[in-house]
PDB file of C-alpha atoms (C1' of nucleotides) in Angstrom:
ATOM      1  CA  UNK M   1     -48.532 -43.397-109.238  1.00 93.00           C
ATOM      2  CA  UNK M   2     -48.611 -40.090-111.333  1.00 96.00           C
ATOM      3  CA  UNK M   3     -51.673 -37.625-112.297  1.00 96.00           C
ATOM      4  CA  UNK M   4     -51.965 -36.093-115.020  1.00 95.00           C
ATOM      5  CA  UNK M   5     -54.528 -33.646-117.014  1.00 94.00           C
ATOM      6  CA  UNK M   6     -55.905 -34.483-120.677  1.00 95.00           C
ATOM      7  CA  UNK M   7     -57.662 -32.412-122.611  1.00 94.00           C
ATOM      8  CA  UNK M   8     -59.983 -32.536-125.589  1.00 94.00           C
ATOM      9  CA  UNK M   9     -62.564 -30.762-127.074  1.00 94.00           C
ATOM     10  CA  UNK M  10     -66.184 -32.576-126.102  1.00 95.00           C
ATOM     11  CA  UNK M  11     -67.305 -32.033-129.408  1.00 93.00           C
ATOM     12  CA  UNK M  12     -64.673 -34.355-130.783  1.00 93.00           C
ATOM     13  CA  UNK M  13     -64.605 -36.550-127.921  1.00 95.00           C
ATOM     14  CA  UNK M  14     -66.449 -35.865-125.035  1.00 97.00           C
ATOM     15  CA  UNK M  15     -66.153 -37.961-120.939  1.00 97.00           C
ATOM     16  CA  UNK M  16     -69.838 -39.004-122.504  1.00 97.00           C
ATOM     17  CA  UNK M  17     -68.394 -41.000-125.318  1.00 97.00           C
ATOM     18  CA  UNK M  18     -65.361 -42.122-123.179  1.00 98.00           C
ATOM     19  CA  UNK M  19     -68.107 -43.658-119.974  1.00 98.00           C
ATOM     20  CA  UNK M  20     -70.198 -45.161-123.005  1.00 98.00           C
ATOM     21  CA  UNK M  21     -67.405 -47.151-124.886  1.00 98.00           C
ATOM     22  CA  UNK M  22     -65.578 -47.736-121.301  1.00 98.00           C
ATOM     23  CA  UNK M  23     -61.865 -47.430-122.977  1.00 98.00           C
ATOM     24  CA  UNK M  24     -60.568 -45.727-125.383  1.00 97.00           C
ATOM     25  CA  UNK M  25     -57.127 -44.828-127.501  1.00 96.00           C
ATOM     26  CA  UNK M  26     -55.770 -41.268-127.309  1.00 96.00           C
ATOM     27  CA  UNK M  27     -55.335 -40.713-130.754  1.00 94.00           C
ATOM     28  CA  UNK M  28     -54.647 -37.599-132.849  1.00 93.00           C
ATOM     29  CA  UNK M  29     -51.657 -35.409-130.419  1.00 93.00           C
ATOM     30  CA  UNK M  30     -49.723 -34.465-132.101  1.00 91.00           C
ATOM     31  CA  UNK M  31     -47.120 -32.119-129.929  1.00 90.00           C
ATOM     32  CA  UNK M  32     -44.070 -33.637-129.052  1.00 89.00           C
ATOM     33  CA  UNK M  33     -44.241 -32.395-125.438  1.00 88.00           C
ATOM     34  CA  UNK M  34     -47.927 -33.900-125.041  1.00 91.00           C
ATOM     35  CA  UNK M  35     -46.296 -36.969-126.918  1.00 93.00           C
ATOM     36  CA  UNK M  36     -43.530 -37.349-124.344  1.00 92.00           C
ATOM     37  CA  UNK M  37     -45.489 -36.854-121.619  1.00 93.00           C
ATOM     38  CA  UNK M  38     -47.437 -39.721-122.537  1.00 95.00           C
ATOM     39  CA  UNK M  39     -44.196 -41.872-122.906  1.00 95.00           C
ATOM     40  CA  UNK M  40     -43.795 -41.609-119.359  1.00 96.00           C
ATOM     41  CA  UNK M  41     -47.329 -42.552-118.032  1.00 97.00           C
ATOM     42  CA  UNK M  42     -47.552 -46.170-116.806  1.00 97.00           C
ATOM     43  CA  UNK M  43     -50.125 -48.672-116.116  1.00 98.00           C
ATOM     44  CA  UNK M  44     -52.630 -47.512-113.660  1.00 95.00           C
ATOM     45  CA  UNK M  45     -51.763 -43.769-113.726  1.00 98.00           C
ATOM     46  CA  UNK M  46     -54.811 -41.784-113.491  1.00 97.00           C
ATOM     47  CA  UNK M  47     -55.552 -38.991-115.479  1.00 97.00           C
ATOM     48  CA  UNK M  48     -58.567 -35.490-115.415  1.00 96.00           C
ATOM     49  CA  UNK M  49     -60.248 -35.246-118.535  1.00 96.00           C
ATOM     50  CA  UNK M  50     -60.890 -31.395-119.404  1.00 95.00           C
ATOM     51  CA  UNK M  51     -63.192 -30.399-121.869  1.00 95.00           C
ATOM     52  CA  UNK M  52     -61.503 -27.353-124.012  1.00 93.00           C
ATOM     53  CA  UNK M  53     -63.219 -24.813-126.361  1.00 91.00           C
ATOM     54  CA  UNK M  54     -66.610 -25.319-124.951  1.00 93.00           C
ATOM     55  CA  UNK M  55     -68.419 -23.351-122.367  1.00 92.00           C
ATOM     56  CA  UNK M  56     -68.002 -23.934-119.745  1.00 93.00           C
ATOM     57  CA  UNK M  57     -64.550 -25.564-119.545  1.00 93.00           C
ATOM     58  CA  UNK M  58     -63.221 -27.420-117.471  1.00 93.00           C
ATOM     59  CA  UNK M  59     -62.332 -31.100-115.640  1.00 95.00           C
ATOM     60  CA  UNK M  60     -64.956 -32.891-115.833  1.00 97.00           C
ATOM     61  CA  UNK M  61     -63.919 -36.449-115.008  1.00 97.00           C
ATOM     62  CA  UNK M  62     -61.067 -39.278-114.550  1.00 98.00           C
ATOM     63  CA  UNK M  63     -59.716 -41.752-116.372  1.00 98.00           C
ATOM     64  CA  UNK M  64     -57.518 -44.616-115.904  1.00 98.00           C
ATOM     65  CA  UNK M  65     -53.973 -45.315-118.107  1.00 98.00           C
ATOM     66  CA  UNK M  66     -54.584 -49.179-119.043  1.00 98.00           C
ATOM     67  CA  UNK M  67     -52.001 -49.247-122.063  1.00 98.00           C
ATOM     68  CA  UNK M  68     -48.596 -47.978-122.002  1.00 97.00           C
ATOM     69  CA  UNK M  69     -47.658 -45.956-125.290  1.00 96.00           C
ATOM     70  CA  UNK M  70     -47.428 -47.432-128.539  1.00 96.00           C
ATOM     71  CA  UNK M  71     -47.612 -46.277-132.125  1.00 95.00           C
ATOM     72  CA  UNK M  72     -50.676 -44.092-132.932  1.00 95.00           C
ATOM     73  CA  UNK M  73     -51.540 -45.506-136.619  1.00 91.00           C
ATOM     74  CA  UNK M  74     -54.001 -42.708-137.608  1.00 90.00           C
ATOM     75  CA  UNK M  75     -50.997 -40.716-138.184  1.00 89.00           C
ATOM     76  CA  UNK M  76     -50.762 -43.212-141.458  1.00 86.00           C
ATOM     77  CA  UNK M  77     -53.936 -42.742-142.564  1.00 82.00           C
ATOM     78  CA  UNK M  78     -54.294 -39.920-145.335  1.00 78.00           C
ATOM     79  CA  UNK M  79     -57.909 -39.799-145.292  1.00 81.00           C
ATOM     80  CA  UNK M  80     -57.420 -39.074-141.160  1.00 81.00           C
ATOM     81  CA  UNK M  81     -57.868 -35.773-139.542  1.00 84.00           C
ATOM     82  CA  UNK M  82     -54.235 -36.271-137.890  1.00 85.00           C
ATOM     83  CA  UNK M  83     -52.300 -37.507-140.998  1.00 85.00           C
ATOM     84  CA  UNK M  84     -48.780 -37.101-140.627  1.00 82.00           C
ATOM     85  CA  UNK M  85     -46.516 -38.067-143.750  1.00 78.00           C
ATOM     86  CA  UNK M  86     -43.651 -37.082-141.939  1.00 82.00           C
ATOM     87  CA  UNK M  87     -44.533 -40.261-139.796  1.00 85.00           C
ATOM     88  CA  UNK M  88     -43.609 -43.684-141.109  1.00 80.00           C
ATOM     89  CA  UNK M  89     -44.196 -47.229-140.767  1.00 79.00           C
ATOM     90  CA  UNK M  90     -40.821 -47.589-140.228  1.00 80.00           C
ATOM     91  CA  UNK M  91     -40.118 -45.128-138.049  1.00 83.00           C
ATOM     92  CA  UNK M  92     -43.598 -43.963-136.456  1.00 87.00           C
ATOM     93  CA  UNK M  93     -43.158 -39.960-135.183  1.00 90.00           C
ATOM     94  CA  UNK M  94     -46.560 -40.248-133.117  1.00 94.00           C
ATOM     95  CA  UNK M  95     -47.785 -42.436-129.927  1.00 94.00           C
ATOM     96  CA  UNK M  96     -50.813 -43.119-127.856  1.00 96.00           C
ATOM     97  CA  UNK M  97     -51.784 -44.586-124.756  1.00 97.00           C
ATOM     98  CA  UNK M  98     -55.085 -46.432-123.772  1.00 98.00           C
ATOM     99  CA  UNK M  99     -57.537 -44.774-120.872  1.00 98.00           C
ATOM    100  CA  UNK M 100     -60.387 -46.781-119.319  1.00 98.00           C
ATOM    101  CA  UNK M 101     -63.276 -44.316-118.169  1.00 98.00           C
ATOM    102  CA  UNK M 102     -63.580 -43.734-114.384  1.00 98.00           C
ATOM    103  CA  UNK M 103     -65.494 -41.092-113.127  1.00 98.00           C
ATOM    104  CA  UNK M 104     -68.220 -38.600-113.991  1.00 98.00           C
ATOM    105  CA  UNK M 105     -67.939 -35.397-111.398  1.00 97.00           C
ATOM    106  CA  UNK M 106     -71.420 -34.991-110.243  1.00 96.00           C
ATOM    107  CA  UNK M 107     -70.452 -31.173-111.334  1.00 95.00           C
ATOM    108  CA  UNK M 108     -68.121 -29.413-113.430  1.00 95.00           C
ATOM    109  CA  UNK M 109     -65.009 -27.957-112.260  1.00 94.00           C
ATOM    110  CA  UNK M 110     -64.908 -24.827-114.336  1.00 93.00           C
ATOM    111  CA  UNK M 111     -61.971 -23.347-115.006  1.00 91.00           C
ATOM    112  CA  UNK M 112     -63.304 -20.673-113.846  1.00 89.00           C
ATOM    113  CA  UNK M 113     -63.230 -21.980-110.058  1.00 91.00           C
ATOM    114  CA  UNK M 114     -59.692 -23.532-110.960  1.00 90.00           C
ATOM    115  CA  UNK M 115     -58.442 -20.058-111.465  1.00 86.00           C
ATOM    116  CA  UNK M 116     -60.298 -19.044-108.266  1.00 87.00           C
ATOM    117  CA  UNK M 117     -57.785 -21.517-106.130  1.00 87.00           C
ATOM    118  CA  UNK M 118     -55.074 -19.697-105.118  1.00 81.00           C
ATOM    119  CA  UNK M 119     -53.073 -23.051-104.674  1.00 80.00           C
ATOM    120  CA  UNK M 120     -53.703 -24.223-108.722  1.00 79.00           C
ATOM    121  CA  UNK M 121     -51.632 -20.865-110.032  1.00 70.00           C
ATOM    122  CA  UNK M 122     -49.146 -22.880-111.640  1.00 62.00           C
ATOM    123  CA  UNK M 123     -51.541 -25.515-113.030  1.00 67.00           C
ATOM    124  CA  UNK M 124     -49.929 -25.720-116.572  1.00 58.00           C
ATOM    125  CA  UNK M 125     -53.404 -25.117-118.111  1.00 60.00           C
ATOM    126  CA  UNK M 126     -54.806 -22.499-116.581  1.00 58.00           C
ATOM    127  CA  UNK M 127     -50.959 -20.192-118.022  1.00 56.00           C
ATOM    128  CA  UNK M 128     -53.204 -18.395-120.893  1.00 50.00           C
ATOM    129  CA  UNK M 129     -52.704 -19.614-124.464  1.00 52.00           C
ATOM    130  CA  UNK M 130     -50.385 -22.802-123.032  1.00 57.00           C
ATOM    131  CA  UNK M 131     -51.054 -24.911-126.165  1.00 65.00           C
ATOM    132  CA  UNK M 132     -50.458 -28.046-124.311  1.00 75.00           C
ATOM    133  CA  UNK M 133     -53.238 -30.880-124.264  1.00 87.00           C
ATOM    134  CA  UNK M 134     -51.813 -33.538-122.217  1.00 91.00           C
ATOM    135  CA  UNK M 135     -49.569 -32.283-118.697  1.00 89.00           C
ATOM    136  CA  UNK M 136     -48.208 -33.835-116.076  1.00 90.00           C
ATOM    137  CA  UNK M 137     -49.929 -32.537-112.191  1.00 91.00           C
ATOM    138  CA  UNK M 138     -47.493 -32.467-108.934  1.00 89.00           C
ATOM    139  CA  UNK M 139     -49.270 -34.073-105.974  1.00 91.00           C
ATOM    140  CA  UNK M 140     -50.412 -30.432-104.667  1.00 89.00           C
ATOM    141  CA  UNK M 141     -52.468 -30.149-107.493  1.00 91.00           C
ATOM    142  CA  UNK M 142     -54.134 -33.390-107.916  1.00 93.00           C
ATOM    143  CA  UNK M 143     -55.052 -33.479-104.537  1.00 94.00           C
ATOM    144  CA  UNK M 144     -56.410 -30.104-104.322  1.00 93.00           C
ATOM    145  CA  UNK M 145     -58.809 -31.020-107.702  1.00 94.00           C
ATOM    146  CA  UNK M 146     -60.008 -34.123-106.039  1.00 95.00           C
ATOM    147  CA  UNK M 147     -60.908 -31.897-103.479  1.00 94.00           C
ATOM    148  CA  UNK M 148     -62.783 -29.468-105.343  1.00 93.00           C
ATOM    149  CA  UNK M 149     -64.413 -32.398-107.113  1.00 92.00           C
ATOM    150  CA  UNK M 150     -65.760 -33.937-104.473  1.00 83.00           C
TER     151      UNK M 150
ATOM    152  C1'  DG D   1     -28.506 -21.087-135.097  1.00 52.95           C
ATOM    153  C1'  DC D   2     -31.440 -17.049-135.899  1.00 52.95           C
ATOM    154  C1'  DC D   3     -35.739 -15.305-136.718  1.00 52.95           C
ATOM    155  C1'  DA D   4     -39.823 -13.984-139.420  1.00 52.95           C
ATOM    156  C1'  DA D   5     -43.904 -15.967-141.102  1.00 52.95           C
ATOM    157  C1'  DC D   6     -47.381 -18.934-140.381  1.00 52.95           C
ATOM    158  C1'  DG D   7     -50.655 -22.129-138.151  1.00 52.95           C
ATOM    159  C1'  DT D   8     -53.080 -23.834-134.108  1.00 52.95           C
ATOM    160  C1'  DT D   9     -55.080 -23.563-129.648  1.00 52.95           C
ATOM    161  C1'  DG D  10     -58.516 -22.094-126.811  1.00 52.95           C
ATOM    162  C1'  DG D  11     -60.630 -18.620-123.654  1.00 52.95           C
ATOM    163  C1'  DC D  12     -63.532 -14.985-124.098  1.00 52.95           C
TER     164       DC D  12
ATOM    165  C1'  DG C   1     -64.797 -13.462-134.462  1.00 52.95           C
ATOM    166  C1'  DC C   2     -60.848 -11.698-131.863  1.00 52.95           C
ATOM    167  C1'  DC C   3     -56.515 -12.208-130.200  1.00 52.95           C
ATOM    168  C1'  DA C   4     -52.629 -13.748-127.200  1.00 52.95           C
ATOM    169  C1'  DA C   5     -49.542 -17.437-126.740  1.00 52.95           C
ATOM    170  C1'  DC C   6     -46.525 -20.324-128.638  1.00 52.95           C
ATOM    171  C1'  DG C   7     -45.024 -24.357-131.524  1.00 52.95           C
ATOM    172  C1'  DT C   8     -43.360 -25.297-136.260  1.00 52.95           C
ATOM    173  C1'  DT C   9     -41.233 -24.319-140.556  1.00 52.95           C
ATOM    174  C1'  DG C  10     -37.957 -22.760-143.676  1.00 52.95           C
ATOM    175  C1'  DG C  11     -34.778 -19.280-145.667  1.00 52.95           C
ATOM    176  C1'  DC C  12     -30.459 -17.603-144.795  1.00 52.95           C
TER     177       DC C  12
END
DNA sequence: GCCAACGTTGGC
DNA sequence: GCCAACGTTGGC
């Protein structure tokens, strides 16, 4: 079973709005890394929501993978924040994948103490400016953030 | 295929 | 608001 780290910004949609509807589709990437990444996560997969561009940020919960990738429709949409017309019906550019809520961390884990962990260097989101929302996490580092979490 | 221009992300 | 990083686009 993989790990993996998932970011969005709480003011869009926030591990509040994810615990209160209890599931909900990962809409709206649209970076073909992020997008491939996803392609690869299976059923029961779990996954560390991050909260970006809010203060402070940082991992703030976990979330389970209960739908394997399928076509993200909002990219259809032209009244949509993530309309794509270079995506068609016919051939759809953009994916998503279902996550059930899991966990709340009874505190934040800041970026800030990421950074502190010596072990969590190469934690893809903690490389300054890495653009990527949705990364994959080697067993190392998921088990030293449940750590910290607990 | 190169690369400059441009847009987005996201911490600070 | 600033700015570094870096993905995308498009001319050539």
């Amino acid at each position: 079973m993989a790990y993996w780290l998932m970011k969005s910004e709480p003011s869009a949609y926030s591990i509040d709005d994810l615990k209160r509807e209890g599931q909900t589709h990962w809409d709206g990437i649209r970076n073909y890394q992020a997008r491939n990444y996803m392609r690869e996560m299976q059923l029961g997969d779990e996954a560390f929501f991050y909260h970006s561009n809010c203060s402070p940020p940082g991992i703030v919960g976990m979330m389970k993978v209960i739908k394997t990738v399928y076509t993200d429709h909002t990219a259809f949409d032209p009244k949509d924040i993530h309309f794509d017309p270079k995506s068609k019906q016919d051939q759809p550019r953009w994916e998503m994948v279902d996550l059930a809520y899991g966990a709340t961390f009874p505190n934040i884990l800041s970026l800030s103490a990421l950074r502190a962990e010596p072990s969590l260097e190469t934690l893809v989101i903690l490389r300054k400016g890495n653009r990527l929302s949705i990364t994959p996490l080697s067993e190392g580092e998921w088990q030293v953030i449940l750590k910290l979490a607990s």
